[in-house]
Tab-separated table of C-alpha atoms and ligand atoms in Angstrom:
chain	number	residue	atom	x	y	z
A	38	MET	CA	17.066	2.736	13.302
A	39	LYS	CA	16.897	6.604	12.565
A	40	TYR	CA	13.403	7.935	11.557
A	41	ILE	CA	11.810	4.605	12.664
A	42	ASP	CA	12.559	4.154	16.346
A	43	GLU	CA	11.524	7.610	17.360
A	44	TYR	CA	7.945	6.840	15.993
A	45	ARG	CA	7.554	3.758	18.241
A	46	ASP	CA	7.700	5.227	21.740
A	47	GLY	CA	4.971	3.214	23.414
A	48	ARG	CA	4.648	5.668	26.375
A	49	LEU	CA	4.097	8.532	23.880
A	50	ALA	CA	1.477	6.477	22.178
A	51	LYS	CA	-0.439	5.870	25.280
A	52	ASP	CA	-0.256	9.516	26.259
A	53	ILE	CA	-1.770	10.553	22.836
A	54	ALA	CA	-4.466	7.783	23.173
A	55	LEU	CA	-5.524	9.404	26.502
A	56	GLN	CA	-5.828	12.709	24.731
A	57	ILE	CA	-7.842	10.884	22.222
A	58	THR	CA	-10.221	9.758	24.965
A	59	ALA	CA	-10.359	13.319	26.350
A	60	ALA	CA	-11.137	14.773	22.918
A	61	ALA	CA	-13.555	12.134	21.946
A	62	ASN	CA	-17.290	13.125	22.790
A	63	PRO	CA	-18.801	10.327	24.725
A	64	ALA	CA	-22.248	10.855	23.171
A	65	HIS	CA	-20.595	10.243	19.660
A	66	SER	CA	-18.969	7.297	17.921
A	67	TYR	CA	-16.233	7.791	15.490
A	68	HIS	CA	-15.355	5.482	12.733
A	69	PHE	CA	-12.292	5.941	10.702
A	70	MET	CA	-11.054	3.857	7.832
A	71	GLU	CA	-7.344	3.519	7.283
A	72	PHE	CA	-7.067	3.018	3.387
A	73	CYS	CA	-3.540	1.389	3.444
A	74	GLY	CA	-2.438	-2.148	4.316
A	75	GLY	CA	0.653	-0.468	5.926
A	76	HIS	CA	-1.562	1.244	8.507
A	77	THR	CA	-3.588	-1.899	9.147
A	78	HIS	CA	-0.322	-3.686	9.837
A	79	ALA	CA	0.754	-1.095	12.195
A	80	ILE	CA	-2.621	-0.914	14.013
A	81	SER	CA	-2.476	-4.744	14.493
A	82	ARG	CA	1.161	-5.096	15.296
A	83	TYR	CA	1.184	-2.412	17.916
A	84	GLY	CA	-2.111	-3.061	19.306
A	85	LEU	CA	-3.368	0.528	18.687
A	86	GLU	CA	-6.799	-0.277	18.869
A	87	ASP	CA	-6.671	-1.487	22.467
A	88	LEU	CA	-5.359	1.909	23.289
A	89	LEU	CA	-8.352	3.683	21.634
A	90	PRO	CA	-11.641	4.344	23.564
A	91	SER	CA	-14.402	2.222	22.646
A	92	ASN	CA	-16.276	4.840	20.762
A	93	VAL	CA	-13.368	5.258	18.347
A	94	ARG	CA	-13.185	2.495	15.930
A	95	MET	CA	-10.751	1.788	12.930
A	96	ILE	CA	-12.140	0.180	9.931
A	97	HIS	CA	-9.733	-1.547	7.794
A	98	GLY	CA	-9.957	-0.652	4.047
A	99	PRO	CA	-8.746	-2.279	0.914
A	100	GLY	CA	-5.383	-0.735	0.468
A	101	CYS	CA	-3.146	-3.522	-0.373
A	102	PRO	CA	-2.776	-3.982	-3.914
A	103	VAL	CA	-2.105	-7.732	-3.611
A	104	CYS	CA	-5.436	-8.149	-1.728
A	105	VAL	CA	-7.427	-6.402	-4.518
A	106	LEU	CA	-5.870	-8.098	-7.561
A	107	PRO	CA	-8.668	-10.350	-9.118
A	108	ILE	CA	-8.300	-13.971	-9.368
A	109	GLY	CA	-8.443	-13.875	-13.007
A	110	ARG	CA	-5.304	-11.880	-13.387
A	111	ILE	CA	-3.313	-14.497	-11.440
A	112	ASP	CA	-4.952	-17.128	-13.719
A	113	ALA	CA	-3.783	-15.179	-16.775
A	114	ALA	CA	-0.113	-14.696	-15.237
A	115	ILE	CA	0.005	-18.514	-14.407
A	116	ALA	CA	-1.034	-19.431	-17.940
A	117	LEU	CA	1.699	-17.047	-19.503
A	118	ALA	CA	4.261	-18.445	-17.043
A	119	MET	CA	3.699	-21.856	-18.246
A	120	ARG	CA	4.520	-20.929	-21.880
A	121	PRO	CA	8.006	-22.445	-22.653
A	122	GLU	CA	9.653	-19.090	-24.104
A	123	ILE	CA	8.529	-16.976	-20.956
A	124	THR	CA	10.142	-16.047	-17.834
A	125	LEU	CA	7.861	-14.190	-15.407
A	126	CYS	CA	9.348	-11.899	-12.809
A	127	THR	CA	7.370	-11.151	-9.961
A	128	TYR	CA	7.422	-9.556	-6.489
A	129	GLY	CA	7.486	-12.016	-3.685
A	130	ASP	CA	3.988	-10.965	-2.245
A	131	LEU	CA	2.347	-12.440	-5.434
A	132	MET	CA	3.737	-15.813	-5.235
A	133	ARG	CA	1.097	-17.269	-2.935
A	134	VAL	CA	-1.966	-15.254	-3.903
A	135	PRO	CA	-4.609	-17.979	-4.669
A	136	GLY	CA	-5.826	-18.175	-8.314
A	137	SER	CA	-8.562	-20.426	-9.406
A	138	ASN	CA	-8.932	-24.031	-8.077
A	139	GLY	CA	-6.109	-23.622	-5.545
A	140	SER	CA	-3.346	-22.577	-8.120
A	141	SER	CA	-0.852	-20.130	-7.270
A	142	LEU	CA	2.415	-18.867	-8.880
A	143	LEU	CA	4.302	-20.941	-6.412
A	144	LYS	CA	2.834	-24.025	-7.388
A	145	ALA	CA	3.046	-23.085	-11.186
A	146	LYS	CA	6.787	-22.706	-10.431
A	147	ALA	CA	6.935	-26.128	-8.856
A	148	ALA	CA	5.201	-27.296	-11.995
A	149	GLY	CA	7.803	-26.135	-14.160
A	150	GLY	CA	6.979	-22.329	-15.026
A	151	ASP	CA	10.105	-20.295	-15.196
A	152	ILE	CA	8.963	-17.772	-12.528
A	153	ARG	CA	11.139	-15.572	-10.626
A	154	MET	CA	10.912	-13.450	-7.471
A	155	VAL	CA	12.466	-10.281	-7.899
A	156	TYR	CA	12.863	-7.365	-5.297
A	157	SER	CA	12.961	-4.659	-7.804
A	158	THR	CA	12.269	-3.867	-11.511
A	159	LEU	CA	15.911	-3.455	-11.817
A	160	ASP	CA	16.457	-7.063	-11.291
A	161	ALA	CA	13.862	-8.048	-13.911
A	162	LEU	CA	15.749	-5.773	-16.265
A	163	ARG	CA	19.192	-7.558	-15.363
A	164	ILE	CA	17.545	-10.808	-16.306
A	165	ALA	CA	16.339	-9.699	-19.647
A	166	GLU	CA	19.766	-8.200	-20.412
A	167	ALA	CA	21.509	-11.464	-19.303
A	168	GLU	CA	19.389	-13.845	-21.102
A	169	PRO	CA	18.580	-12.289	-24.497
A	170	ASP	CA	16.760	-15.721	-25.588
A	171	ARG	CA	14.050	-15.556	-22.941
A	172	GLU	CA	11.049	-13.246	-23.065
A	173	VAL	CA	11.016	-11.447	-19.654
A	174	VAL	CA	7.756	-10.270	-18.419
A	175	PHE	CA	7.420	-8.342	-15.391
A	176	PHE	CA	4.307	-8.867	-13.421
A	177	ALA	CA	3.625	-5.155	-12.414
A	178	ILE	CA	1.541	-4.624	-9.581
A	179	GLY	CA	0.974	-1.926	-7.022
A	180	PHE	CA	-0.462	1.410	-6.162
A	181	GLU	CA	0.976	4.839	-7.047
A	182	THR	CA	4.207	3.911	-5.058
A	183	THR	CA	5.272	0.986	-7.350
A	184	THR	CA	4.110	2.542	-10.622
A	185	PRO	CA	7.258	5.019	-11.105
A	186	PRO	CA	9.582	2.073	-10.584
A	187	THR	CA	7.799	0.410	-13.418
A	188	ALA	CA	7.826	3.460	-15.726
A	189	LEU	CA	11.406	3.705	-15.059
A	190	ALA	CA	12.100	0.078	-15.998
A	191	LEU	CA	10.415	0.804	-19.295
A	192	ARG	CA	12.715	3.860	-19.817
A	193	PHE	CA	15.594	1.753	-19.198
A	194	ALA	CA	14.474	-1.159	-21.398
A	195	ILE	CA	13.890	1.427	-24.317
A	196	ASP	CA	17.396	3.257	-23.500
A	197	LYS	CA	19.062	-0.013	-23.570
A	198	GLY	CA	17.371	-1.345	-26.632
A	199	LEU	CA	16.080	-4.472	-24.848
A	200	ARG	CA	13.425	-6.391	-27.169
A	201	ASN	CA	12.726	-9.103	-24.784
A	202	PHE	CA	11.284	-7.264	-21.926
A	203	SER	CA	7.581	-6.458	-21.305
A	204	ILE	CA	5.129	-5.569	-18.647
A	205	PHE	CA	1.854	-7.145	-17.394
A	206	CYS	CA	0.280	-4.064	-16.081
A	207	ASN	CA	-1.990	-4.470	-12.930
A	208	HIS	CA	-1.277	-0.928	-11.344
A	209	VAL	CA	-4.098	0.439	-9.495
A	210	LEU	CA	-5.012	3.942	-8.318
A	211	THR	CA	-5.792	5.114	-4.826
A	212	PRO	CA	-8.327	7.940	-4.831
A	213	ALA	CA	-10.568	5.946	-7.354
A	214	ALA	CA	-10.791	3.324	-4.827
A	215	ILE	CA	-11.606	5.491	-1.892
A	216	GLN	CA	-14.281	6.967	-3.955
A	217	ASN	CA	-15.702	3.616	-4.939
A	218	ILE	CA	-15.997	2.641	-1.165
A	219	LEU	CA	-18.331	5.447	-0.680
A	220	GLU	CA	-20.503	5.307	-3.713
A	221	SER	CA	-20.472	2.178	-5.704
A	222	PRO	CA	-23.543	0.057	-6.520
A	223	ASP	CA	-22.040	-2.609	-4.225
A	224	VAL	CA	-22.346	-0.321	-1.284
A	225	ARG	CA	-26.018	-0.772	-1.516
A	226	LYS	CA	-25.616	-4.655	-1.690
A	227	LEU	CA	-23.254	-5.109	1.147
A	228	GLY	CA	-24.391	-2.326	3.185
A	229	THR	CA	-22.202	0.597	4.343
A	230	VAL	CA	-20.219	1.122	7.377
A	231	LYS	CA	-20.305	4.690	8.928
A	232	ILE	CA	-17.075	6.376	7.844
A	233	ASP	CA	-16.264	9.528	9.554
A	234	GLY	CA	-12.890	10.063	8.081
A	235	PHE	CA	-9.841	8.478	6.502
A	236	ILE	CA	-6.365	8.055	7.254
A	237	GLY	CA	-4.754	8.670	3.839
A	238	PRO	CA	-1.767	6.585	2.328
A	239	ALA	CA	1.678	7.323	3.696
A	240	HIS	CA	3.909	6.300	0.768
A	241	VAL	CA	1.448	6.448	-2.051
A	242	SER	CA	1.193	10.088	-1.109
A	243	THR	CA	5.054	10.643	-1.213
A	244	VAL	CA	4.345	10.536	-5.105
A	245	ILE	CA	1.020	11.838	-5.513
A	246	GLY	CA	1.116	14.411	-2.758
A	247	THR	CA	-2.003	15.366	-0.621
A	248	GLU	CA	-3.559	17.570	-3.410
A	249	PRO	CA	-5.381	14.586	-4.955
A	250	TYR	CA	-7.427	14.232	-1.691
A	251	GLU	CA	-8.788	17.673	-1.689
A	252	PHE	CA	-11.677	17.216	-4.055
A	253	PHE	CA	-12.551	14.104	-2.129
A	254	ALA	CA	-12.553	15.791	1.228
A	255	GLU	CA	-14.805	18.478	-0.264
A	256	GLU	CA	-17.113	16.215	-2.214
A	257	PHE	CA	-17.785	13.568	0.259
A	258	GLN	CA	-17.211	16.039	3.229
A	259	LYS	CA	-14.888	13.683	4.911
A	260	PRO	CA	-11.749	14.663	6.588
A	261	VAL	CA	-8.486	13.072	5.371
A	262	VAL	CA	-5.283	12.969	7.393
A	263	VAL	CA	-2.466	11.553	5.553
A	264	ALA	CA	0.015	9.646	7.787
A	265	GLY	CA	3.127	7.750	8.078
A	266	PHE	CA	3.289	4.130	8.948
A	267	GLU	CA	4.730	4.197	12.549
A	268	PRO	CA	2.598	3.715	15.412
A	269	LEU	CA	2.834	7.286	16.656
A	270	ASP	CA	1.940	8.652	13.218
A	271	VAL	CA	-1.116	6.580	13.218
A	272	ILE	CA	-2.161	7.511	16.553
A	273	GLN	CA	-1.441	11.183	16.109
A	274	ALA	CA	-3.525	10.985	12.747
A	275	ILE	CA	-6.349	9.729	14.741
A	276	LEU	CA	-6.426	12.605	17.252
A	277	MET	CA	-6.254	14.952	14.173
A	278	LEU	CA	-9.294	13.160	12.646
A	279	VAL	CA	-11.303	13.086	16.221
A	280	ARG	CA	-10.530	17.056	16.415
A	281	GLN	CA	-11.794	17.545	12.637
A	282	VAL	CA	-14.839	15.744	13.450
A	283	ASN	CA	-15.321	17.505	16.751
A	284	ASP	CA	-14.901	21.020	14.923
A	285	GLY	CA	-17.089	19.830	11.886
A	286	ARG	CA	-14.207	20.277	9.458
A	287	HIS	CA	-13.455	18.046	6.495
A	288	GLU	CA	-9.830	19.105	5.312
A	289	VAL	CA	-6.969	17.264	4.117
A	290	GLU	CA	-4.338	17.381	6.728
A	291	ASN	CA	-0.712	15.911	6.309
A	292	GLN	CA	0.865	14.171	9.334
A	293	TYR	CA	3.443	12.791	7.248
A	294	ILE	CA	5.026	16.018	6.374
A	295	ARG	CA	8.634	14.599	6.591
A	296	ALA	CA	8.224	12.878	3.393
A	297	VAL	CA	4.849	14.129	1.729
A	298	THR	CA	4.348	17.615	0.064
A	299	ALA	CA	1.305	18.891	-1.389
A	300	PHE	CA	2.025	18.072	-5.011
A	301	GLY	CA	4.148	14.905	-4.459
A	302	ASN	CA	6.999	13.776	-6.555
A	303	GLU	CA	6.465	15.461	-9.792
A	304	LYS	CA	9.367	13.983	-11.556
A	305	ALA	CA	7.910	10.488	-10.745
A	306	GLN	CA	4.424	11.661	-11.774
A	307	ALA	CA	5.834	12.693	-15.069
A	308	GLU	CA	7.410	9.255	-15.652
A	309	VAL	CA	4.131	7.594	-15.074
A	310	ALA	CA	2.050	9.897	-17.127
A	311	ASN	CA	4.734	9.323	-20.089
A	312	PHE	CA	4.110	5.695	-20.234
A	313	PHE	CA	0.730	4.939	-18.652
A	314	GLU	CA	-3.052	5.768	-19.473
A	315	LEU	CA	-6.193	5.192	-17.507
A	316	ARG	CA	-8.222	2.161	-17.999
A	317	GLU	CA	-11.932	2.968	-18.234
A	318	SER	CA	-12.718	0.150	-15.860
A	319	PHE	CA	-10.790	-2.537	-13.981
A	320	GLU	CA	-11.716	-5.220	-11.740
A	321	TRP	CA	-10.650	-5.165	-7.967
A	322	ARG	CA	-11.041	-8.284	-5.981
A	323	GLY	CA	-13.584	-7.335	-3.517
A	324	LEU	CA	-14.790	-4.205	-4.952
A	325	GLY	CA	-15.931	-5.188	-8.411
A	326	GLU	CA	-15.335	-2.949	-11.382
A	327	VAL	CA	-13.775	0.317	-10.430
A	328	PRO	CA	-14.032	3.070	-13.150
A	329	TYR	CA	-10.738	4.728	-13.768
A	330	GLY	CA	-9.198	2.757	-11.118
A	331	ALA	CA	-6.302	1.205	-12.877
A	332	LEU	CA	-3.590	2.028	-15.503
A	333	ARG	CA	-2.421	0.507	-18.735
A	334	LEU	CA	0.440	1.107	-21.149
A	335	ARG	CA	-0.050	3.785	-23.633
A	336	PRO	CA	-0.676	2.489	-27.175
A	337	GLN	CA	2.723	3.716	-28.511
A	338	TYR	CA	4.426	1.217	-26.035
A	339	ALA	CA	2.179	-1.571	-27.120
A	340	ILE	CA	5.299	-3.736	-27.819
A	341	TYR	CA	6.301	-3.677	-24.119
A	342	ASP	CA	2.733	-4.604	-23.049
A	343	ALA	CA	2.548	-8.222	-22.205
A	344	GLU	CA	-1.218	-8.439	-22.609
A	345	LYS	CA	-0.983	-7.250	-26.397
A	346	ARG	CA	2.187	-8.962	-27.105
A	347	PHE	CA	1.210	-12.419	-25.951
A	348	GLY	CA	-2.488	-11.953	-26.501
A	349	MET	CA	-3.090	-12.505	-22.843
A	350	VAL	CA	-6.874	-13.098	-21.811
A	351	THR	CA	-8.059	-12.680	-18.317
A	352	PRO	CA	-10.662	-15.433	-17.760
A	353	ALA	CA	-13.643	-14.644	-15.541
A	354	ALA	CA	-13.038	-16.331	-12.309
A	355	LYS	CA	-14.905	-16.487	-9.249
A	356	ASP	CA	-13.709	-16.219	-5.644
A	357	ASN	CA	-14.419	-18.853	-3.092
A	358	PRO	CA	-18.011	-18.033	-2.285
A	359	ALA	CA	-17.381	-18.457	1.485
A	360	CYS	CA	-14.634	-15.887	1.355
A	361	GLU	CA	-15.710	-12.462	2.866
A	362	CYS	CA	-12.870	-10.450	1.497
A	363	GLY	CA	-15.395	-8.256	-0.481
A	364	ALA	CA	-17.098	-7.177	2.705
A	365	ILE	CA	-14.004	-7.132	4.739
A	366	LEU	CA	-12.252	-4.801	2.097
A	367	ARG	CA	-15.162	-2.441	2.490
A	368	GLY	CA	-15.125	-2.503	6.341
A	369	VAL	CA	-18.368	-4.117	6.625
A	370	LYS	CA	-17.342	-7.229	8.249
A	371	LYS	CA	-14.245	-8.160	10.255
A	372	PRO	CA	-11.805	-11.299	9.700
A	373	ALA	CA	-13.284	-13.192	12.501
A	374	ASP	CA	-16.711	-12.807	10.898
A	375	CYS	CA	-15.602	-15.165	8.088
A	376	LYS	CA	-16.335	-18.839	8.484
A	377	LEU	CA	-13.110	-19.878	6.945
A	378	PHE	CA	-10.908	-17.716	9.008
A	379	GLY	CA	-8.325	-19.614	10.924
A	380	THR	CA	-9.808	-23.005	10.055
A	381	VAL	CA	-9.548	-23.490	6.212
A	382	CYS	CA	-7.875	-20.163	5.567
A	383	THR	CA	-4.706	-19.315	7.288
A	384	PRO	CA	-1.402	-17.470	5.941
A	385	ASP	CA	0.088	-20.941	4.989
A	386	THR	CA	-3.087	-21.955	3.081
A	387	PRO	CA	-4.649	-18.611	2.100
A	388	MET	CA	-8.370	-18.888	0.518
A	389	GLY	CA	-8.708	-15.331	-0.067
A	390	SER	CA	-6.187	-12.510	-0.924
A	391	CYS	CA	-6.771	-10.895	2.416
A	392	MET	CA	-4.811	-13.702	4.029
A	393	VAL	CA	-1.856	-13.501	1.753
A	394	SER	CA	0.104	-10.351	2.207
A	395	SER	CA	1.013	-9.433	5.727
A	396	GLU	CA	-0.788	-6.141	4.853
A	397	GLY	CA	-4.132	-7.746	4.338
A	398	ALA	CA	-6.689	-7.462	7.062
A	399	CYS	CA	-7.288	-11.299	7.745
A	400	ALA	CA	-3.417	-11.863	7.838
A	401	ALA	CA	-3.067	-8.867	10.267
A	402	HIS	CA	-5.624	-10.098	12.435
A	403	TRP	CA	-4.293	-13.702	12.297
A	404	THR	CA	-0.796	-12.844	13.277
A	405	TYR	CA	-1.419	-10.048	15.747
A	406	GLY	CA	-5.139	-9.633	16.455
A	407	ARG	CA	-6.503	-12.915	17.539
A	408	PHE	CA	-4.167	-13.547	20.658
A	409	ARG	CA	-5.143	-10.126	21.856
A	410	GLU	CA	-8.715	-10.729	21.646
A	411	HIS	CA	-8.410	-14.025	23.561
A	412	ALA	CA	-6.430	-12.175	26.208
A	413	LYS	CA	-9.227	-9.553	26.308
A	414	ALA	CA	-11.844	-12.149	26.568
A	415	ARG	CA	-10.013	-13.945	29.467
A	416	GLU	CA	-9.681	-10.436	31.321
A	417	ALA	CA	-13.343	-9.913	30.656
A	418	GLY	CA	-14.242	-13.281	32.194
A	419	ARG	CA	-11.892	-12.617	35.132
A	420	ALA	CA	-13.542	-9.330	35.766
A	421	VAL	CA	-17.034	-11.054	35.758
A	422	ALA	CA	-15.789	-13.915	38.078
B	43	MET	CA	3.673	-4.068	-0.572
B	44	CYS	CA	3.643	-0.340	-0.228
B	45	LEU	CA	5.989	-0.537	2.727
B	46	ALA	CA	8.818	1.562	2.260
B	47	ILE	CA	11.806	2.485	4.741
B	48	PRO	CA	13.909	5.285	5.396
B	49	VAL	CA	17.652	4.668	4.563
B	50	GLN	CA	20.759	6.714	4.630
B	51	VAL	CA	22.807	7.509	1.405
B	52	LYS	CA	26.307	6.655	1.810
B	53	GLU	CA	27.621	7.132	-1.636
B	54	VAL	CA	26.399	8.465	-4.803
B	55	LEU	CA	27.117	6.362	-7.862
B	56	PRO	CA	27.009	7.090	-11.437
B	57	ASP	CA	23.710	6.858	-13.507
B	58	ASN	CA	21.545	7.916	-10.548
B	59	MET	CA	22.544	5.016	-8.442
B	60	ALA	CA	23.407	5.260	-4.759
B	61	LYS	CA	24.893	3.035	-2.064
B	62	VAL	CA	22.763	2.972	1.151
B	63	THR	CA	22.905	1.260	4.438
B	64	LEU	CA	19.949	-0.584	6.063
B	65	ASP	CA	20.733	-1.946	9.468
B	66	GLY	CA	24.385	-2.038	8.593
B	67	VAL	CA	23.936	-3.941	5.346
B	68	SER	CA	24.584	-2.017	2.196
B	69	LYS	CA	22.568	-2.006	-0.949
B	70	VAL	CA	22.754	-0.228	-4.257
B	71	ILE	CA	19.472	1.606	-5.126
B	72	SER	CA	18.112	3.892	-7.965
B	73	THR	CA	17.662	7.655	-7.032
B	74	ALA	CA	16.454	8.424	-10.731
B	75	LEU	CA	13.126	9.732	-9.112
B	76	VAL	CA	14.420	12.180	-6.803
B	77	ASP	CA	16.968	15.267	-7.585
B	78	ASP	CA	20.027	16.258	-5.686
B	79	VAL	CA	20.695	13.150	-3.657
B	80	LYS	CA	23.700	13.752	-1.342
B	81	PRO	CA	25.565	11.379	0.991
B	82	GLY	CA	24.187	11.699	4.531
B	83	ASP	CA	20.595	12.273	2.978
B	84	TYR	CA	17.724	10.083	4.083
B	85	VAL	CA	15.465	8.596	1.311
B	86	VAL	CA	12.166	6.822	1.566
B	87	LEU	CA	13.378	3.323	-0.219
B	88	HIS	CA	10.645	1.259	-2.018
B	89	VAL	CA	11.445	-1.865	-4.230
B	90	GLY	CA	14.803	-0.587	-5.162
B	91	TYR	CA	14.030	3.175	-5.798
B	92	ALA	CA	14.345	6.117	-3.711
B	93	LEU	CA	10.554	7.739	-3.738
B	94	ALA	CA	11.302	10.869	-1.768
B	95	LYS	CA	13.889	12.575	0.400
B	96	ILE	CA	13.053	12.719	4.302
B	97	ASP	CA	13.100	16.493	5.488
B	98	PRO	CA	15.042	16.470	8.800
B	99	GLU	CA	13.598	19.793	10.060
B	100	GLU	CA	10.030	18.361	9.304
B	101	THR	CA	10.916	15.292	11.199
B	102	GLU	CA	11.868	17.342	14.218
B	103	ARG	CA	8.667	19.377	13.920
B	104	THR	CA	6.549	16.216	13.633
B	105	LEU	CA	8.198	14.782	16.828
B	106	ALA	CA	7.580	18.157	18.696
B	107	LEU	CA	4.041	18.129	17.608
B	108	ILE	CA	3.661	14.440	18.716
B	109	ARG	CA	5.284	15.375	22.099
B	110	GLU	CA	3.038	18.324	22.573
B	111	ALA	CA	0.030	16.372	21.707
B	112	ALA	CA	0.799	13.753	24.318
B	113	LEU	CA	0.854	16.639	26.924
B	114	GLY	CA	-2.657	17.673	25.869
B	115	ASP	CA	-4.251	21.186	25.937
B	116	ALA	CA	-0.985	22.746	25.778
B	117	ALA	CA	-1.194	21.600	22.010
C	216	SF4	S1	-10.331	-15.461	6.281
C	216	SF4	FE1	-9.723	-16.100	4.136
C	216	SF4	S2	-11.671	-16.711	3.183
C	216	SF4	FE2	-12.238	-15.528	4.817
C	216	SF4	S3	-12.435	-13.339	4.222
C	216	SF4	FE3	-10.212	-13.649	4.917
C	216	SF4	S4	-9.108	-14.180	3.251
C	216	SF4	FE4	-11.048	-14.522	2.612
């Protein structure tokens, strides 16, 4: 496919990896966090880690909105969906996210909840229009990429005079989370990993642009390279980061210049600003309370806010204590460090959210990483023998 | 969740909608978030909405940079 295949040329990727090896100072180690699940997925799927020299390590960050949704929000959505008048519309990724006591939206649907998977907010609007007797609630989740489509759905609902449509808003913000990884109190508890730079989000940045990372690069003196999701994009970004570290620079660079500009999609930002405002604090699964890390509907749109309209409560809910998602989302541990990985917890029976979405670190490692590790261990065994 | 894909606009429809093709399958998407979408343009498609246009010149430039980077010091 055009604009995809060109960025998957394995030979070029290997050549760039050789340049990374040549550029990386053998006396140093380089730790880069890719924030986005899309990058995590690409790194696992194309085996990019195997191409990198051993002193350049990738740390998988928290950048999958499904993975960071706290369990209490899933429980609240399930409780809402079980009300007879409600039709809950949701993106497919959310269906299997584990709530409390092994519950999920999928199970709630089987138990009679009217829960419908949609591809787009436009589908949810269509359902609301076609079934005026139902209360249609859209379970809105996602980073800055998915927020503008939610905002537009609200605009359309208002324009069409739809009275039976509302939003359960769980939109979260990327820059706040990156900041939290570097300076929250949990960092002290879980310990920190060394991070020398970040690969910045691809599609989030089409909306917000590269400018929001400037403050961050300056404040924390960490380089940020915004990169596309194809393997050549990622590997080029790693080379750019190595060069910045070598030069002692901490700048925001844009590798994904074909779709991302400095100021992003201002039309989309204006739609979002019209309907949403910051929440002072919002819990992220694995990261705890993140100040100003999420959005809610502005008070003047309260009637479209499912939380207010239906008096929703978010119960306090605890994750499975053995689940290491919190440490994994911060890059402190790897999926294989979790006792439940691959035994109790698999993509078919996820215990933690990192195993649910294919962009989660545990699921990516399950699907692509573990075979590679076996193969590597076998190779090593052979070399020794 | 934040995965999005480049698709080509085949036809511009009323109300800021457009017909696109994706591996030969056609789909109707909203282009309300981007300006001046024309047939032939490539856009980044995410959950039914075009989020950005793909700049063909910058695409060429990125590929050229990647090829240069692969050659080493010439870059
Ligand atoms: S393997 Fe499962 S239980 Fe362990 S950290 Fe990952 S998602 Fe959580």
